[in-house]
Each structure stands twice: as structure tokens, then as C-alpha cells.
PDB file of C-alpha atoms in Angstrom:
ATOM      1  CA  TYR J 147       2.605  -0.889  -5.925  1.00 86.00           C
ATOM      2  CA  GLU J 148       2.919   2.873  -5.570  1.00 86.00           C
ATOM      3  CA  ILE J 149       0.166   3.090  -2.868  1.00 88.00           C
ATOM      4  CA  GLU J 150       1.529   0.280  -0.854  1.00 90.00           C
ATOM      5  CA  SER J 151       5.010   1.755  -1.081  1.00 91.00           C
ATOM      6  CA  VAL J 152       3.790   5.038   0.320  1.00 89.00           C
ATOM      7  CA  GLU J 153       1.868   3.154   3.147  1.00 90.00           C
ATOM      8  CA  ARG J 154       5.041   1.285   4.046  1.00 93.00           C
ATOM      9  CA  ALA J 155       7.256   4.407   4.204  1.00 94.00           C
ATOM     10  CA  VAL J 156       8.386   5.392   7.700  1.00 91.00           C
ATOM     11  CA  GLN J 157       8.423   8.669   9.398  1.00 94.00           C
ATOM     12  CA  GLY J 158      11.830  10.116   9.601  1.00 92.00           C
ATOM     13  CA  GLU J 159      13.924  13.317   9.510  1.00 91.00           C
ATOM     14  CA  LEU J 160      15.878  14.412   6.463  1.00 84.00           C
ATOM     15  CA  LEU J 161      18.269  17.521   6.818  1.00 91.00           C
ATOM     16  CA  GLY J 162      16.083  18.567   9.920  1.00 93.00           C
ATOM     17  CA  VAL J 163      12.807  18.186   7.978  1.00 95.00           C
ATOM     18  CA  LYS J 164      10.258  15.513   9.074  1.00 96.00           C
ATOM     19  CA  ALA J 165       9.362  13.384   6.085  1.00 93.00           C
ATOM     20  CA  LYS J 166       8.232  10.010   4.975  1.00 93.00           C
ATOM     21  CA  ILE J 167      11.089   7.686   3.991  1.00 92.00           C
ATOM     22  CA  ILE J 168      10.806   4.700   1.641  1.00 94.00           C
ATOM     23  CA  SER J 169      11.167   1.345   3.283  1.00 95.00           C
ATOM     24  CA  LEU J 170      14.360  -0.440   2.729  1.00 95.00           C
ATOM     25  CA  GLU J 171      12.506  -3.288   0.828  1.00 97.00           C
ATOM     26  CA  ASP J 172      10.928  -0.802  -1.481  1.00 97.00           C
ATOM     27  CA  LEU J 173      14.262   0.922  -2.060  1.00 96.00           C
ATOM     28  CA  ILE J 174      15.758  -2.395  -3.049  1.00 97.00           C
ATOM     29  CA  VAL J 175      12.739  -3.181  -5.355  1.00 97.00           C
ATOM     30  CA  GLN J 176      13.068   0.179  -7.059  1.00 96.00           C
ATOM     31  CA  LYS J 177      16.851  -0.118  -7.472  1.00 97.00           C
ATOM     32  CA  SER J 178      16.513  -3.697  -8.825  1.00 97.00           C
ATOM     33  CA  ILE J 179      14.675  -2.547 -11.955  1.00 94.00           C
ATOM     34  CA  SER J 180      17.527  -0.340 -12.778  1.00 92.00           C
ATOM     35  CA  GLU J 181      20.151  -1.395 -15.400  1.00 81.00           C
ATOM     36  CA  ARG J 182      22.925   0.425 -13.473  1.00 94.00           C
ATOM     37  CA  ASP J 183      25.679  -1.584 -11.830  1.00 95.00           C
ATOM     38  CA  LYS J 184      25.810   0.885  -9.001  1.00 97.00           C
ATOM     39  CA  ASP J 185      22.280   0.107  -8.039  1.00 98.00           C
ATOM     40  CA  TRP J 186      23.030  -3.521  -7.840  1.00 97.00           C
ATOM     41  CA  GLN J 187      26.124  -2.926  -5.719  1.00 97.00           C
ATOM     42  CA  ASP J 188      23.982  -0.797  -3.366  1.00 98.00           C
ATOM     43  CA  ILE J 189      21.485  -3.525  -3.212  1.00 97.00           C
ATOM     44  CA  LYS J 190      24.203  -5.981  -2.267  1.00 97.00           C
ATOM     45  CA  ASN J 191      25.546  -3.662   0.352  1.00 97.00           C
ATOM     46  CA  LEU J 192      22.000  -2.977   1.731  1.00 96.00           C
ATOM     47  CA  ILE J 193      21.307  -6.579   2.011  1.00 96.00           C
ATOM     48  CA  GLU J 194      24.531  -7.312   3.709  1.00 94.00           C
ATOM     49  CA  VAL J 195      24.089  -4.839   6.535  1.00 94.00           C
ATOM     50  CA  ASN J 196      20.351  -5.522   7.127  1.00 90.00           C
ATOM     51  CA  SER J 197      19.485  -8.912   8.538  1.00 88.00           C
ATOM     52  CA  LYS J 198      15.751  -7.946   9.140  1.00 92.00           C
ATOM     53  CA  LEU J 199      14.515  -7.505   5.603  1.00 95.00           C
ATOM     54  CA  ASP J 200      10.854  -8.639   4.746  1.00 96.00           C
ATOM     55  CA  TRP J 201      12.133 -11.228   2.249  1.00 97.00           C
ATOM     56  CA  ASN J 202       8.543 -12.436   1.394  1.00 97.00           C
ATOM     57  CA  TYR J 203       7.580  -8.800   0.454  1.00 97.00           C
ATOM     58  CA  LEU J 204      10.752  -8.127  -1.369  1.00 97.00           C
ATOM     59  CA  ILE J 205      10.525 -11.388  -3.449  1.00 97.00           C
ATOM     60  CA  GLU J 206       6.797 -10.837  -4.263  1.00 97.00           C
ATOM     61  CA  LYS J 207       7.467  -7.162  -5.600  1.00 98.00           C
ATOM     62  CA  VAL J 208      10.693  -8.018  -7.519  1.00 98.00           C
ATOM     63  CA  SER J 209       8.818 -11.068  -9.014  1.00 98.00           C
ATOM     64  CA  MET J 210       6.023  -8.727 -10.116  1.00 97.00           C
ATOM     65  CA  PHE J 211       8.436  -6.268 -11.788  1.00 97.00           C
ATOM     66  CA  SER J 212      10.515  -8.939 -13.297  1.00 97.00           C
ATOM     67  CA  LYS J 213       7.325 -10.322 -15.037  1.00 98.00           C
ATOM     68  CA  ILE J 214       6.049  -7.023 -15.943  1.00 97.00           C
ATOM     69  CA  LEU J 215       9.576  -6.157 -17.565  1.00 97.00           C
ATOM     70  CA  ASP J 216       9.932  -9.582 -18.958  1.00 97.00           C
ATOM     71  CA  LYS J 217      13.324  -9.830 -17.195  1.00 97.00           C
ATOM     72  CA  PRO J 218      13.440 -12.799 -14.953  1.00 97.00           C
ATOM     73  CA  GLU J 219      17.130 -12.154 -14.343  1.00 96.00           C
ATOM     74  CA  ILE J 220      16.151  -9.457 -12.023  1.00 97.00           C
ATOM     75  CA  LEU J 221      14.499 -11.855  -9.611  1.00 97.00           C
ATOM     76  CA  ASP J 222      17.348 -14.418 -10.105  1.00 97.00           C
ATOM     77  CA  LYS J 223      19.865 -11.729  -8.947  1.00 96.00           C
ATOM     78  CA  ILE J 224      17.901 -10.788  -5.910  1.00 96.00           C
ATOM     79  CA  LYS J 225      17.405 -14.527  -4.968  1.00 96.00           C
ATOM     80  CA  ARG J 226      21.204 -14.975  -5.258  1.00 95.00           C
ATOM     81  CA  LEU J 227      21.796 -12.194  -2.785  1.00 94.00           C
ATOM     82  CA  LYS J 228      19.402 -13.572  -0.127  1.00 90.00           C
ATOM     83  CA  LYS J 229      21.386 -15.198   2.804  1.00 66.00           C
TER      84      LYS J 229
END
């Protein structure tokens, strides 16, 4: 997953420095495995304002981590947030 995440990163600028920036989908994947309520609120907000998410990729990766962590509720939460 890490290699794919780096390959999906986009070129951007952060504080005047050119840098690779994680894709929105990968940010959501990484936040989804957190136990923090703030991360879930961030996910909800990100999904609400971004209509062009790659849902197939997002569901695939969240599903993978849900299985690895034996936490099916992670995938369930993401699916509930899908419009």
C-alpha cells in the first residue's frame, strides 16, 4: 500500500516548497484506521466537499485495512458516508 500511496501522490506546493502531497483518498484511508473522533469528523468533512473521490480505490483500501485490523466497523463507517 505504501508504494501505491506514494505513486498516487500529487505534486504540490507547501509553504513555498514543492512537495509530493498524499491523495485525498489515501488521506481518508489513513485517517480511517485511527481511533480518534477528530479524524472521523475530518473524513466526513472531506467527503462532503469532494464529489470526485475514487470510491472504488477508497473502498478497496479501507476494506483491506479493516480485514488486517479485524475491525469491520471501519469499512462500515466509510460506506455510510458515501453519497
